[in-house]
Short mmCIF file of C-alpha atoms in Angstrom, two decimals:
data_model
loop_
_atom_site.label_atom_id
_atom_site.label_comp_id
_atom_site.label_asym_id
_atom_site.label_seq_id
_atom_site.Cartn_x
_atom_site.Cartn_y
_atom_site.Cartn_z
CA UNK Y 1 36.53 -69.76 35.19
CA UNK Y 2 38.33 -68.45 33.45
CA UNK Y 3 39.05 -64.27 34.31
CA UNK Y 4 37.42 -62.09 36.68
CA UNK Y 5 35.49 -61.33 33.50
CA UNK Y 6 34.84 -64.45 32.07
CA UNK Y 7 33.26 -67.72 32.38
CA UNK Y 8 34.06 -71.10 30.98
CA UNK Y 9 30.08 -72.94 31.40
CA UNK Y 10 29.54 -76.42 30.07
CA UNK Y 11 26.18 -77.34 30.54
CA UNK Y 12 24.83 -80.99 29.78
CA UNK Y 13 21.54 -82.87 29.65
CA UNK Y 14 19.26 -80.24 29.16
CA UNK Y 15 15.29 -81.21 29.60
CA UNK Y 16 13.81 -78.31 30.61
CA UNK Y 17 13.66 -75.38 31.64
CA UNK Y 18 16.71 -74.15 34.38
CA UNK Y 19 18.32 -71.28 35.77
CA UNK Y 20 22.02 -70.23 35.58
CA UNK Y 21 22.83 -67.94 39.34
CA UNK Y 22 25.83 -65.90 38.87
CA UNK Y 23 26.59 -65.10 42.59
CA UNK Y 24 28.71 -61.65 41.46
CA UNK Y 25 27.65 -58.09 41.93
CA UNK Y 26 24.17 -57.88 39.71
CA UNK Y 27 25.16 -56.14 36.19
CA UNK Y 28 22.68 -56.11 32.61
CA UNK Y 29 27.55 -55.72 31.31
CA UNK Y 30 27.13 -59.15 32.32
CA UNK Y 31 26.22 -61.18 28.59
CA UNK Y 32 25.96 -65.65 27.59
CA UNK Y 33 27.88 -66.09 24.36
CA UNK Y 34 27.05 -69.52 22.27
CA UNK Y 35 30.64 -71.73 21.76
CA UNK Y 36 30.14 -73.75 18.80
CA UNK Y 37 30.89 -77.19 19.33
CA UNK Y 38 30.16 -77.90 22.37
CA UNK Y 39 32.68 -79.81 25.49
CA UNK Y 40 33.62 -80.35 28.98
CA UNK Y 41 37.20 -81.61 27.36
CA UNK Y 42 38.33 -77.39 29.14
CA UNK Y 43 37.27 -78.75 32.05
CA UNK Y 44 40.87 -80.04 35.00
CA UNK Y 45 40.90 -80.83 38.09
CA UNK Y 46 37.08 -80.96 38.61
CA UNK Y 47 35.12 -80.63 41.73
CA UNK Y 48 31.43 -81.11 42.76
CA UNK Y 49 29.59 -78.92 45.09
CA UNK Y 50 27.97 -81.69 46.70
CA UNK Y 51 25.24 -78.49 47.95
CA UNK Y 52 24.64 -77.46 43.82
CA UNK Y 53 25.32 -80.38 41.97
CA UNK Y 54 28.04 -78.02 40.19
CA UNK Y 55 30.43 -79.38 39.17
CA UNK Y 56 33.98 -76.44 39.58
CA UNK Y 57 36.97 -76.60 37.36
CA UNK Y 58 39.81 -75.10 38.32
CA UNK Y 59 40.79 -71.36 37.33
CA UNK Y 60 43.16 -70.94 34.34
CA UNK Y 61 43.10 -66.91 35.17
CA UNK Y 62 44.04 -65.56 31.77
CA UNK Y 63 44.67 -61.94 32.44
CA UNK Y 64 43.61 -60.55 28.92
CA UNK Y 65 42.97 -62.07 24.56
CA UNK Y 66 42.54 -60.06 21.72
CA UNK Y 67 40.46 -63.25 20.42
CA UNK Y 68 37.25 -61.30 23.43
CA UNK Y 69 36.73 -58.05 20.99
CA UNK Y 70 34.09 -60.16 19.27
CA UNK Y 71 32.25 -60.83 21.58
CA UNK Y 72 31.44 -57.18 20.35
CA UNK Y 73 29.79 -58.28 17.41
CA UNK Y 74 28.35 -61.35 18.61
CA UNK Y 75 24.73 -61.94 19.53
CA UNK Y 76 24.30 -62.67 22.43
CA UNK Y 77 21.99 -65.42 24.16
CA UNK Y 78 18.97 -65.41 26.61
CA UNK Y 79 19.70 -61.45 27.01
CA UNK Y 80 16.45 -61.19 27.66
CA UNK Y 81 15.80 -63.49 30.66
CA UNK Y 82 18.90 -62.12 32.22
CA UNK Y 83 17.57 -60.59 35.84
CA UNK Y 84 18.59 -59.73 39.77
CA UNK Y 85 18.82 -62.84 42.59
CA UNK Y 86 18.64 -62.35 45.55
CA UNK Y 87 19.09 -58.16 45.71
CA UNK Y 88 22.71 -58.61 43.93
CA UNK Y 89 22.81 -61.80 42.05
CA UNK Y 90 22.27 -62.49 38.33
CA UNK Y 91 20.12 -65.36 36.84
CA UNK Y 92 19.47 -65.64 33.46
CA UNK Y 93 16.24 -69.02 32.81
CA UNK Y 94 17.32 -71.69 30.59
CA UNK Y 95 14.47 -72.88 27.98
CA UNK Y 96 14.80 -76.12 26.54
CA UNK Y 97 12.25 -75.48 24.11
CA UNK Y 98 14.44 -72.77 23.11
CA UNK Y 99 17.57 -73.71 22.77
CA UNK Y 100 16.17 -77.32 21.74
CA UNK Y 101 13.97 -74.99 18.58
CA UNK Y 102 16.20 -72.50 17.85
CA UNK Y 103 20.21 -73.18 18.48
CA UNK Y 104 22.42 -73.76 15.21
CA UNK Y 105 23.61 -77.83 15.43
CA UNK Y 106 26.81 -76.45 15.82
CA UNK Y 107 26.09 -74.63 19.29
CA UNK Y 108 24.16 -78.44 21.13
CA UNK Y 109 25.34 -81.51 20.92
CA UNK Y 110 22.01 -84.07 21.59
CA UNK Y 111 22.24 -86.90 23.56
CA UNK Y 112 20.34 -90.35 22.41
CA UNK Y 113 18.07 -89.26 25.23
CA UNK Y 114 16.38 -86.23 23.63
CA UNK Y 115 18.88 -84.24 26.64
CA UNK Y 116 21.00 -81.18 25.36
CA UNK Y 117 24.40 -80.37 26.50
CA UNK Y 118 25.88 -76.95 25.57
CA UNK Y 119 29.12 -74.54 26.06
CA UNK Y 120 28.15 -70.99 27.39
CA UNK Y 121 30.51 -68.20 28.17
CA UNK Y 122 29.72 -65.14 30.85
CA UNK Y 123 31.68 -62.42 29.78
CA UNK Y 124 31.52 -58.87 31.26
CA UNK Y 125 31.14 -56.35 28.26
CA UNK Y 126 32.04 -53.39 30.31
CA UNK Y 127 35.78 -54.70 30.04
CA UNK Y 128 36.10 -54.31 26.34
CA UNK Y 129 34.99 -50.29 26.92
CA UNK Y 130 38.07 -50.25 29.28
CA UNK Y 131 40.05 -52.67 27.37
CA UNK Y 132 39.25 -49.27 23.95
CA UNK Y 133 39.98 -46.30 26.42
CA UNK Y 134 43.30 -48.38 27.55
CA UNK Y 135 44.31 -48.19 24.07
CA UNK Y 136 42.88 -45.31 22.88
CA UNK Y 137 45.01 -44.24 25.97
CA UNK Y 138 47.68 -45.61 24.80
CA UNK Y 139 47.91 -44.23 21.50
CA UNK Y 140 47.11 -40.19 21.76
CA UNK Y 141 49.75 -40.72 24.00
CA UNK Y 142 52.74 -42.10 21.61
CA UNK Y 143 51.18 -39.58 19.28
CA UNK Y 144 51.88 -37.12 21.92
CA UNK Y 145 55.74 -38.60 23.00
CA UNK Y 146 56.78 -38.90 18.90
CA UNK Y 147 54.95 -35.33 18.67
CA UNK Y 148 57.40 -34.14 21.69
CA UNK Y 149 60.26 -35.33 19.73
CA UNK Y 150 59.71 -34.48 16.49
CA UNK Y 151 59.67 -31.54 17.60
CA UNK Y 152 62.47 -30.74 19.76
CA UNK Y 153 64.28 -32.49 16.89
CA UNK Y 154 63.05 -30.05 14.31
CA UNK Y 155 64.40 -27.28 16.69
CA UNK Y 156 66.74 -28.39 16.89
CA UNK Y 157 67.83 -28.54 13.50
CA UNK Y 158 66.82 -25.07 12.67
CA UNK Y 159 68.74 -24.04 14.69
CA UNK Y 160 72.00 -26.11 13.71
CA UNK Y 161 71.04 -24.19 9.60
CA UNK Y 162 69.97 -20.96 11.28
CA UNK Y 163 73.35 -20.64 12.53
CA UNK Y 164 76.44 -22.15 10.24
CA UNK Y 165 73.74 -20.08 6.89
CA UNK Y 166 74.23 -16.88 9.47
CA UNK Y 167 77.68 -17.68 8.82
CA UNK Y 168 77.54 -17.62 6.01
CA UNK Y 169 75.68 -14.88 4.69
CA UNK Y 170 76.07 -11.97 7.26
CA UNK Y 171 77.87 -9.79 5.56
CA UNK Y 172 80.42 -9.20 8.80
#
């Protein structure tokens, strides 16, 4: 877990179709993205869940990363297999043949036994739209503030100049 909206997933020894289940509320905005040069080195303090045979890593708790905006322009993977699971969760079907045949070599690590390792980022895309909205709102507020400051400064200058001009050009 990197943040509430971003997770890093490493799947090793893919030899047959399998599923990724994400037990958070289903939303079509959850997308999977391939990571180049897959590695599990990001995983610190791994803990194996004996019930699911899944290894979980220590969370990073990253709040925001500007590089995440790239997900708006990169094609997600397994999009057509993203479905609802147990009436609330997210499920993706990982097709082993698709992984082996269509993914570029830079996005997979082929093992000697014919299995494949991949690394994925699970990201909640609507969060990026929220960030964009916040950025636009801040820009509009700053522009409005600057406009008011400039308008106020011009009023003071105009009053000052008009008083000086009246003093010199008005006949008593």
